[in-house]
Amino acid sequence: MNKLFGRDYITTQEWSKDEIEEALKLASDLKNKKHQGIPHRLLTDKTVFLFFFDKSTRTRNSFEAGITQLGGHGHFIEASTSQVAHGESPKDMGIILSTYGEGIAIRHDLVPGEGNSYMRAVAEHATVPVFNMQCDIDHPFQTLADLMTIRERFGDDLRGKKIAVSWAYAPSYAKPLSVPQGLITLMTRYGMDVTLAHPPEFKLIPDQIALAKQNAVEGGGKFTIANSMEEAFDGADVVYPKSWGILELFGKPEEALKLAANYKSWICDKKMMAHAKKEAIYMHCLPADRGNEVTDEVIDGPQSVVYQEAENRLHTCKSIMALTMGGV
Ligand code: CP
């Protein structure tokens, strides 16, 4: 059996670079097979439980379509309609679902300090792999797809390539911090020159900043914090501007959105893109607040790779499930 059989996937940091390499290799293989219509039923009759405390388009559907293509089945569970809403413990859920199926995936991303701990509590008692479909700390399925997308454009050796991870204005809702945190901690491991930019109130979790700095040292890359989107974009190969909320204000979303409105100029438009290299790519995990985080001209323009990036969610998700749930 594959050495990754039974492994949780809660943060990218807990997988070695060799293990991530294996996941990316299988993801590319599965992508080719899907494009060529070659069946790849690696998880016949296996079940993954998909437990959502928050809304989703890409994550839910990449898991559901992915497990179907692998020959298994995904159960969608909305936390509010399960006994978790009545206080059922993560321990009981981990033990019981482990007797029903082969994987447990959880999205719990809207309450800082809760999501990651919750999935670790499930994992402590589960005997099947637990997958993080986005928490307060990381969104490892997203950033793995992002890494795959960046490599498809620039090749496997990303040393010295500059990525700008910038806050952008969005009026829709206070988005989790997990995507920028996942990006700065993963891309620094690959020797990238990672520049983070945000208005002063929109800081990331200090532990994740410290981890990005440590990863940059160990990965031979750089980690810098800039004061503006323009500064972050200067000379960038990859730009990833997106909104996120204020750590201390997730319980008071109206206050956070009011503060965010002071920074409407943090939008990725054509003028902003001109700061990056001519061949730079524009990325966003989606959903994007069009007209606020980014103009239509940029997100629909030739530098945008958002649909390739979203498609890669399917292939990377299938790869992680196949490697950990006994498919290869
Ligand atoms: N990028 C992402 O996780 O999308 P969803 O919120 O739609 O799942």
mmCIF file of C-alpha atoms and ligand atoms in Angstrom:
data_model
loop_
_atom_site.group_PDB
_atom_site.id
_atom_site.type_symbol
_atom_site.label_atom_id
_atom_site.label_comp_id
_atom_site.label_asym_id
_atom_site.label_seq_id
_atom_site.Cartn_x
_atom_site.Cartn_y
_atom_site.Cartn_z
ATOM 1 C CA MET A 1 0.000 0.000 0.000
ATOM 2 C CA ASN A 2 1.083 3.572 -0.724
ATOM 3 C CA LYS A 3 2.898 5.190 2.225
ATOM 4 C CA LEU A 4 0.366 8.026 2.175
ATOM 5 C CA PHE A 5 -2.519 5.619 2.817
ATOM 6 C CA GLY A 6 -4.444 6.784 5.888
ATOM 7 C CA ARG A 7 -2.692 10.181 6.115
ATOM 8 C CA ASP A 8 -4.633 13.298 7.094
ATOM 9 C CA TYR A 9 -4.303 16.361 4.874
ATOM 10 C CA ILE A 10 -4.931 19.291 7.232
ATOM 11 C CA THR A 11 -2.115 21.691 6.301
ATOM 12 C CA THR A 12 0.378 21.527 3.432
ATOM 13 C CA GLN A 13 3.101 22.059 6.033
ATOM 14 C CA GLU A 14 2.491 18.560 7.431
ATOM 15 C CA TRP A 15 3.335 16.969 4.060
ATOM 16 C CA SER A 16 6.955 16.802 2.999
ATOM 17 C CA LYS A 17 7.967 18.226 -0.366
ATOM 18 C CA ASP A 18 8.422 14.660 -1.656
ATOM 19 C CA GLU A 19 4.847 13.861 -0.637
ATOM 20 C CA ILE A 20 3.534 17.030 -2.269
ATOM 21 C CA GLU A 21 5.517 16.068 -5.381
ATOM 22 C CA GLU A 22 3.791 12.692 -5.433
ATOM 23 C CA ALA A 23 0.390 14.388 -5.120
ATOM 24 C CA LEU A 24 1.161 16.815 -7.959
ATOM 25 C CA LYS A 25 2.442 14.019 -10.191
ATOM 26 C CA LEU A 26 -0.717 11.977 -9.714
ATOM 27 C CA ALA A 27 -2.870 15.105 -10.170
ATOM 28 C CA SER A 28 -1.263 15.717 -13.593
ATOM 29 C CA ASP A 29 -1.782 12.093 -14.552
ATOM 30 C CA LEU A 30 -5.446 12.224 -13.498
ATOM 31 C CA LYS A 31 -5.880 15.515 -15.378
ATOM 32 C CA ASN A 32 -4.584 13.892 -18.582
ATOM 33 C CA LYS A 33 -6.829 10.862 -18.088
ATOM 34 C CA LYS A 34 -9.879 13.073 -17.488
ATOM 35 C CA HIS A 35 -9.128 15.113 -20.625
ATOM 36 C CA GLN A 36 -8.663 11.960 -22.695
ATOM 37 C CA GLY A 37 -11.741 10.215 -21.288
ATOM 38 C CA ILE A 38 -9.659 7.373 -19.812
ATOM 39 C CA PRO A 39 -11.471 5.828 -16.807
ATOM 40 C CA HIS A 40 -9.554 5.963 -13.520
ATOM 41 C CA ARG A 41 -11.775 4.310 -10.924
ATOM 42 C CA LEU A 42 -9.136 4.140 -8.206
ATOM 43 C CA LEU A 43 -11.577 4.311 -5.270
ATOM 44 C CA THR A 44 -14.377 1.974 -6.312
ATOM 45 C CA ASP A 45 -17.120 1.718 -3.672
ATOM 46 C CA LYS A 46 -15.275 4.070 -1.275
ATOM 47 C CA THR A 47 -17.125 6.846 0.563
ATOM 48 C CA VAL A 48 -15.949 10.296 1.610
ATOM 49 C CA PHE A 49 -18.070 12.393 3.984
ATOM 50 C CA LEU A 50 -18.135 16.107 3.132
ATOM 51 C CA PHE A 51 -18.978 18.120 6.189
ATOM 52 C CA PHE A 52 -19.677 21.826 5.605
ATOM 53 C CA PHE A 53 -19.972 24.561 8.227
ATOM 54 C CA ASP A 54 -19.840 27.159 5.400
ATOM 55 C CA LYS A 55 -20.945 27.648 1.819
ATOM 56 C CA SER A 56 -18.999 26.381 -1.187
ATOM 57 C CA THR A 57 -19.073 26.012 -4.958
ATOM 58 C CA ARG A 58 -15.630 24.731 -6.024
ATOM 59 C CA THR A 59 -14.707 22.685 -2.964
ATOM 60 C CA ARG A 60 -17.993 20.827 -2.672
ATOM 61 C CA ASN A 61 -18.274 20.124 -6.374
ATOM 62 C CA SER A 62 -14.640 19.155 -6.934
ATOM 63 C CA PHE A 63 -14.941 16.614 -4.107
ATOM 64 C CA GLU A 64 -18.319 15.279 -5.239
ATOM 65 C CA ALA A 65 -17.405 15.060 -8.931
ATOM 66 C CA GLY A 66 -13.912 13.841 -8.025
ATOM 67 C CA ILE A 67 -14.989 10.920 -5.863
ATOM 68 C CA THR A 68 -17.602 9.933 -8.480
ATOM 69 C CA GLN A 69 -14.921 9.879 -11.194
ATOM 70 C CA LEU A 70 -12.778 7.725 -8.891
ATOM 71 C CA GLY A 71 -15.631 5.225 -8.606
ATOM 72 C CA GLY A 72 -16.763 6.142 -5.093
ATOM 73 C CA HIS A 73 -19.398 8.314 -3.499
ATOM 74 C CA GLY A 74 -19.416 11.620 -1.578
ATOM 75 C CA HIS A 75 -21.977 12.362 1.130
ATOM 76 C CA PHE A 76 -22.719 16.072 1.458
ATOM 77 C CA ILE A 77 -23.544 17.035 5.054
ATOM 78 C CA GLU A 78 -24.507 20.542 6.088
ATOM 79 C CA ALA A 79 -23.375 20.947 9.706
ATOM 80 C CA SER A 80 -26.544 22.850 10.604
ATOM 81 C CA THR A 81 -28.733 19.907 9.583
ATOM 82 C CA SER A 82 -26.643 17.308 11.452
ATOM 83 C CA GLN A 83 -26.469 16.488 15.152
ATOM 84 C CA VAL A 84 -23.373 18.695 15.386
ATOM 85 C CA ALA A 85 -25.894 21.545 15.588
ATOM 86 C CA HIS A 86 -27.132 19.919 18.804
ATOM 87 C CA GLY A 87 -23.586 19.635 20.151
ATOM 88 C CA GLU A 88 -22.501 16.150 19.027
ATOM 89 C CA SER A 89 -18.782 15.802 19.731
ATOM 90 C CA PRO A 90 -16.033 15.660 17.086
ATOM 91 C CA LYS A 91 -14.836 12.488 18.814
ATOM 92 C CA ASP A 92 -18.139 10.646 18.244
ATOM 93 C CA MET A 93 -18.311 11.883 14.671
ATOM 94 C CA GLY A 94 -14.739 10.774 13.925
ATOM 95 C CA ILE A 95 -15.239 7.303 15.383
ATOM 96 C CA ILE A 96 -18.651 6.650 13.836
ATOM 97 C CA LEU A 97 -18.005 7.972 10.323
ATOM 98 C CA SER A 98 -14.762 5.939 10.249
ATOM 99 C CA THR A 99 -16.910 2.800 10.481
ATOM 100 C CA TYR A 100 -19.087 3.940 7.559
ATOM 101 C CA GLY A 101 -16.564 5.139 4.998
ATOM 102 C CA GLU A 102 -12.956 5.827 4.036
ATOM 103 C CA GLY A 103 -12.489 9.612 4.383
ATOM 104 C CA ILE A 104 -13.861 12.613 6.286
ATOM 105 C CA ALA A 105 -13.570 16.094 4.795
ATOM 106 C CA ILE A 106 -14.466 19.218 6.758
ATOM 107 C CA ARG A 107 -14.899 22.912 5.923
ATOM 108 C CA HIS A 108 -14.941 25.053 9.086
ATOM 109 C CA ASP A 109 -13.406 28.398 8.199
ATOM 110 C CA LEU A 110 -15.405 31.287 9.569
ATOM 111 C CA VAL A 111 -14.464 31.323 13.258
ATOM 112 C CA PRO A 112 -10.804 32.078 14.036
ATOM 113 C CA GLY A 113 -9.442 29.615 16.575
ATOM 114 C CA GLU A 114 -12.093 26.952 15.916
ATOM 115 C CA GLY A 115 -11.932 25.263 12.501
ATOM 116 C CA ASN A 116 -8.448 23.782 12.572
ATOM 117 C CA SER A 117 -8.872 22.613 16.185
ATOM 118 C CA TYR A 118 -12.212 21.029 15.323
ATOM 119 C CA MET A 119 -10.803 18.973 12.458
ATOM 120 C CA ARG A 120 -7.832 17.903 14.567
ATOM 121 C CA ALA A 121 -10.261 16.728 17.246
ATOM 122 C CA VAL A 122 -12.100 14.639 14.619
ATOM 123 C CA ALA A 123 -8.763 13.336 13.278
ATOM 124 C CA GLU A 124 -7.588 12.290 16.742
ATOM 125 C CA HIS A 125 -10.404 9.747 16.913
ATOM 126 C CA ALA A 126 -10.973 8.911 13.242
ATOM 127 C CA THR A 127 -9.266 5.859 11.761
ATOM 128 C CA VAL A 128 -9.674 7.205 8.211
ATOM 129 C CA PRO A 129 -7.969 10.283 6.728
ATOM 130 C CA VAL A 130 -9.345 13.708 7.620
ATOM 131 C CA PHE A 131 -9.206 16.405 4.929
ATOM 132 C CA ASN A 132 -9.225 20.161 5.492
ATOM 133 C CA MET A 133 -11.603 21.701 2.967
ATOM 134 C CA GLN A 134 -10.684 25.132 4.455
ATOM 135 C CA CYS A 135 -10.223 26.204 8.039
ATOM 136 C CA ASP A 136 -9.120 29.344 9.861
ATOM 137 C CA ILE A 137 -5.426 28.507 9.258
ATOM 138 C CA ASP A 138 -5.064 26.919 5.817
ATOM 139 C CA HIS A 139 -6.899 25.949 2.631
ATOM 140 C CA PRO A 140 -4.526 23.172 1.516
ATOM 141 C CA PHE A 141 -6.600 21.878 -1.404
ATOM 142 C CA GLN A 142 -6.714 25.401 -2.842
ATOM 143 C CA THR A 143 -3.009 26.118 -2.484
ATOM 144 C CA LEU A 144 -2.034 22.728 -3.916
ATOM 145 C CA ALA A 145 -4.130 23.557 -6.995
ATOM 146 C CA ASP A 146 -2.468 26.983 -7.048
ATOM 147 C CA LEU A 147 0.996 25.421 -6.970
ATOM 148 C CA MET A 148 0.009 23.077 -9.797
ATOM 149 C CA THR A 149 -1.274 26.031 -11.852
ATOM 150 C CA ILE A 150 1.861 28.133 -11.277
ATOM 151 C CA ARG A 151 4.073 25.195 -12.276
ATOM 152 C CA GLU A 152 2.037 24.552 -15.408
ATOM 153 C CA ARG A 153 2.937 28.115 -16.477
ATOM 154 C CA PHE A 154 6.480 28.539 -15.156
ATOM 155 C CA GLY A 155 7.834 24.995 -14.843
ATOM 156 C CA ASP A 156 8.726 23.035 -11.710
ATOM 157 C CA ASP A 157 11.629 25.222 -10.580
ATOM 158 C CA LEU A 158 9.988 28.289 -9.054
ATOM 159 C CA ARG A 159 13.079 29.636 -7.297
ATOM 160 C CA GLY A 160 13.257 33.418 -7.610
ATOM 161 C CA LYS A 161 9.795 33.793 -9.129
ATOM 162 C CA LYS A 162 7.923 36.588 -7.400
ATOM 163 C CA ILE A 163 4.355 36.107 -6.133
ATOM 164 C CA ALA A 164 2.364 39.058 -4.782
ATOM 165 C CA VAL A 165 -0.226 37.986 -2.211
ATOM 166 C CA SER A 166 -2.231 41.126 -1.649
ATOM 167 C CA TRP A 167 -5.388 42.086 0.201
ATOM 168 C CA ALA A 168 -8.114 43.550 -2.043
ATOM 169 C CA TYR A 169 -11.367 45.289 -1.222
ATOM 170 C CA ALA A 170 -14.617 43.268 -1.199
ATOM 171 C CA PRO A 171 -17.992 44.316 0.178
ATOM 172 C CA SER A 172 -19.610 40.833 0.096
ATOM 173 C CA TYR A 173 -18.403 39.248 3.351
ATOM 174 C CA ALA A 174 -15.376 38.931 5.635
ATOM 175 C CA LYS A 175 -13.486 36.182 3.839
ATOM 176 C CA PRO A 176 -11.280 33.782 5.824
ATOM 177 C CA LEU A 177 -7.534 34.385 6.203
ATOM 178 C CA SER A 178 -6.691 30.832 5.228
ATOM 179 C CA VAL A 179 -5.907 31.354 1.528
ATOM 180 C CA PRO A 180 -3.258 34.092 1.971
ATOM 181 C CA GLN A 181 -1.823 32.184 4.947
ATOM 182 C CA GLY A 182 -1.727 28.976 2.918
ATOM 183 C CA LEU A 183 -0.013 30.767 0.037
ATOM 184 C CA ILE A 184 2.715 32.494 2.040
ATOM 185 C CA THR A 185 3.565 29.302 3.906
ATOM 186 C CA LEU A 186 3.556 26.998 0.857
ATOM 187 C CA MET A 187 5.149 29.150 -1.860
ATOM 188 C CA THR A 188 8.089 30.118 0.374
ATOM 189 C CA ARG A 189 8.940 26.383 0.605
ATOM 190 C CA TYR A 190 9.432 26.408 -3.163
ATOM 191 C CA GLY A 191 12.000 29.204 -3.123
ATOM 192 C CA MET A 192 9.596 31.831 -4.372
ATOM 193 C CA ASP A 193 9.996 35.510 -3.596
ATOM 194 C CA VAL A 194 6.731 35.988 -1.667
ATOM 195 C CA THR A 195 5.518 39.528 -0.987
ATOM 196 C CA LEU A 196 2.479 40.065 1.208
ATOM 197 C CA ALA A 197 0.584 43.384 1.255
ATOM 198 C CA HIS A 198 -2.439 44.522 3.239
ATOM 199 C CA PRO A 199 -3.833 47.600 4.987
ATOM 200 C CA PRO A 200 -2.705 47.801 8.635
ATOM 201 C CA GLU A 201 -5.925 46.332 10.111
ATOM 202 C CA PHE A 202 -5.856 43.213 7.909
ATOM 203 C CA LYS A 203 -2.956 41.346 9.462
ATOM 204 C CA LEU A 204 -2.608 37.577 9.162
ATOM 205 C CA ILE A 205 -2.149 35.259 12.154
ATOM 206 C CA PRO A 206 1.350 35.946 13.616
ATOM 207 C CA ASP A 207 2.234 32.207 13.795
ATOM 208 C CA GLN A 208 1.618 31.895 10.059
ATOM 209 C CA ILE A 209 3.813 34.919 9.325
ATOM 210 C CA ALA A 210 6.568 33.341 11.437
ATOM 211 C CA LEU A 211 6.150 30.061 9.546
ATOM 212 C CA ALA A 212 6.390 31.831 6.178
ATOM 213 C CA LYS A 213 9.644 33.486 7.309
ATOM 214 C CA GLN A 214 11.061 30.144 8.474
ATOM 215 C CA ASN A 215 9.993 28.413 5.245
ATOM 216 C CA ALA A 216 11.631 31.153 3.167
ATOM 217 C CA VAL A 217 14.932 30.614 4.974
ATOM 218 C CA GLU A 218 14.720 26.833 4.599
ATOM 219 C CA GLY A 219 13.360 26.943 1.023
ATOM 220 C CA GLY A 220 15.860 29.504 -0.239
ATOM 221 C CA GLY A 221 13.165 32.053 -1.008
ATOM 222 C CA LYS A 222 12.205 35.451 0.353
ATOM 223 C CA PHE A 223 9.310 36.680 2.434
ATOM 224 C CA THR A 224 8.579 40.410 2.516
ATOM 225 C CA ILE A 225 5.692 42.497 3.797
ATOM 226 C CA ALA A 226 4.871 45.538 1.644
ATOM 227 C CA ASN A 227 2.648 48.519 2.386
ATOM 228 C CA SER A 228 0.643 48.637 -0.824
ATOM 229 C CA MET A 229 -0.685 46.482 -3.627
ATOM 230 C CA GLU A 230 1.454 48.487 -6.059
ATOM 231 C CA GLU A 231 4.645 47.706 -4.153
ATOM 232 C CA ALA A 232 3.754 44.018 -3.935
ATOM 233 C CA PHE A 233 2.972 43.835 -7.660
ATOM 234 C CA ASP A 234 6.226 45.520 -8.766
ATOM 235 C CA GLY A 235 8.070 43.011 -10.965
ATOM 236 C CA ALA A 236 5.823 40.108 -9.932
ATOM 237 C CA ASP A 237 5.461 36.935 -11.999
ATOM 238 C CA VAL A 238 2.258 35.934 -10.212
ATOM 239 C CA VAL A 239 -0.306 38.252 -8.635
ATOM 240 C CA TYR A 240 -2.901 36.927 -6.204
ATOM 241 C CA PRO A 241 -4.988 39.843 -4.894
ATOM 242 C CA LYS A 242 -7.956 38.840 -2.760
ATOM 243 C CA SER A 243 -9.958 40.061 0.177
ATOM 244 C CA TRP A 244 -9.892 38.779 3.735
ATOM 245 C CA GLY A 245 -11.378 39.863 7.036
ATOM 246 C CA ILE A 246 -10.000 41.301 10.251
ATOM 247 C CA LEU A 247 -8.907 38.615 12.705
ATOM 248 C CA GLU A 248 -10.393 40.317 15.766
ATOM 249 C CA LEU A 249 -13.665 41.248 14.018
ATOM 250 C CA PHE A 250 -14.988 37.942 12.642
ATOM 251 C CA GLY A 251 -17.767 38.164 15.248
ATOM 252 C CA LYS A 252 -18.620 41.698 14.065
ATOM 253 C CA PRO A 253 -18.711 41.484 10.255
ATOM 254 C CA GLU A 254 -20.428 44.874 9.785
ATOM 255 C CA GLU A 255 -17.551 46.637 11.579
ATOM 256 C CA ALA A 256 -14.979 44.814 9.470
ATOM 257 C CA LEU A 257 -16.770 45.655 6.206
ATOM 258 C CA LYS A 258 -17.051 49.315 7.276
ATOM 259 C CA LEU A 259 -13.303 49.454 7.867
ATOM 260 C CA ALA A 260 -12.623 47.647 4.591
ATOM 261 C CA ALA A 261 -14.541 50.367 2.745
ATOM 262 C CA ASN A 262 -11.666 52.770 3.586
ATOM 263 C CA TYR A 263 -9.507 50.788 1.168
ATOM 264 C CA LYS A 264 -11.578 50.685 -2.028
ATOM 265 C CA SER A 265 -8.490 51.678 -4.007
ATOM 266 C CA TRP A 266 -7.069 48.185 -3.326
ATOM 267 C CA ILE A 267 -8.478 46.836 -6.596
ATOM 268 C CA CYS A 268 -6.654 44.848 -9.243
ATOM 269 C CA ASP A 269 -7.248 46.792 -12.455
ATOM 270 C CA LYS A 270 -5.247 47.219 -15.650
ATOM 271 C CA LYS A 271 -3.176 50.024 -14.119
ATOM 272 C CA MET A 272 -2.302 47.837 -11.138
ATOM 273 C CA MET A 273 -1.402 44.908 -13.428
ATOM 274 C CA ALA A 274 1.100 47.180 -15.204
ATOM 275 C CA HIS A 275 3.270 47.025 -12.065
ATOM 276 C CA ALA A 276 3.753 43.275 -12.585
ATOM 277 C CA LYS A 277 5.807 41.695 -15.361
ATOM 278 C CA LYS A 278 4.207 41.731 -18.827
ATOM 279 C CA GLU A 279 3.947 37.928 -18.755
ATOM 280 C CA ALA A 280 2.614 37.824 -15.163
ATOM 281 C CA ILE A 281 -0.415 35.710 -14.367
ATOM 282 C CA TYR A 282 -3.449 36.850 -12.381
ATOM 283 C CA MET A 283 -4.803 34.315 -9.864
ATOM 284 C CA HIS A 284 -7.781 34.186 -7.495
ATOM 285 C CA CYS A 285 -9.200 31.228 -5.573
ATOM 286 C CA LEU A 286 -12.747 32.465 -6.404
ATOM 287 C CA PRO A 287 -15.400 33.568 -5.815
ATOM 288 C CA ALA A 288 -14.096 37.046 -6.692
ATOM 289 C CA ASP A 289 -15.973 40.260 -6.011
ATOM 290 C CA ARG A 290 -15.924 41.576 -9.575
ATOM 291 C CA GLY A 291 -15.703 45.365 -9.763
ATOM 292 C CA ASN A 292 -14.217 45.508 -6.250
ATOM 293 C CA GLU A 293 -11.380 43.016 -5.817
ATOM 294 C CA VAL A 294 -10.744 42.951 -9.559
ATOM 295 C CA THR A 295 -12.069 44.499 -12.761
ATOM 296 C CA ASP A 296 -13.739 42.346 -15.411
ATOM 297 C CA GLU A 297 -11.006 43.461 -17.800
ATOM 298 C CA VAL A 298 -8.340 41.750 -15.663
ATOM 299 C CA ILE A 299 -10.179 38.633 -14.503
ATOM 300 C CA ASP A 300 -11.485 37.977 -18.031
ATOM 301 C CA GLY A 301 -8.253 39.130 -19.666
ATOM 302 C CA PRO A 302 -5.325 37.224 -21.178
ATOM 303 C CA GLN A 303 -3.245 37.178 -17.984
ATOM 304 C CA SER A 304 -5.963 35.534 -15.908
ATOM 305 C CA VAL A 305 -5.633 31.806 -15.150
ATOM 306 C CA VAL A 306 -8.581 31.591 -12.748
ATOM 307 C CA TYR A 307 -10.486 28.905 -14.656
ATOM 308 C CA GLN A 308 -7.407 26.699 -15.064
ATOM 309 C CA GLU A 309 -6.774 27.235 -11.334
ATOM 310 C CA ALA A 310 -10.373 26.282 -10.463
ATOM 311 C CA GLU A 311 -10.184 23.204 -12.716
ATOM 312 C CA ASN A 312 -7.006 22.100 -10.950
ATOM 313 C CA ARG A 313 -9.014 21.908 -7.712
ATOM 314 C CA LEU A 314 -10.633 18.778 -9.191
ATOM 315 C CA HIS A 315 -7.394 17.049 -10.151
ATOM 316 C CA THR A 316 -5.515 17.816 -6.922
ATOM 317 C CA CYS A 317 -8.491 16.801 -4.792
ATOM 318 C CA LYS A 318 -8.771 13.465 -6.618
ATOM 319 C CA SER A 319 -5.047 12.899 -6.205
ATOM 320 C CA ILE A 320 -5.089 13.458 -2.434
ATOM 321 C CA MET A 321 -8.149 11.217 -2.020
ATOM 322 C CA ALA A 322 -6.637 8.447 -4.173
ATOM 323 C CA LEU A 323 -3.296 8.550 -2.321
ATOM 324 C CA THR A 324 -4.770 8.568 1.192
ATOM 325 C CA MET A 325 -7.957 6.516 0.836
ATOM 326 C CA GLY A 326 -6.288 3.448 -0.639
ATOM 327 C CA GLY A 327 -6.643 4.067 -4.361
ATOM 328 C CA VAL A 328 -2.986 3.613 -5.340
HETATM 329 N N1 CP B 1 -11.954 28.541 -3.703
HETATM 330 C C1 CP B 1 -12.891 27.903 -2.991
HETATM 331 O O1 CP B 1 -12.625 27.248 -1.982
HETATM 332 O O2 CP B 1 -14.156 28.022 -3.500
HETATM 333 P P1 CP B 1 -15.490 27.613 -2.749
HETATM 334 O O3 CP B 1 -15.611 28.514 -1.549
HETATM 335 O O4 CP B 1 -16.575 27.861 -3.747
HETATM 336 O O5 CP B 1 -15.411 26.187 -2.338
#
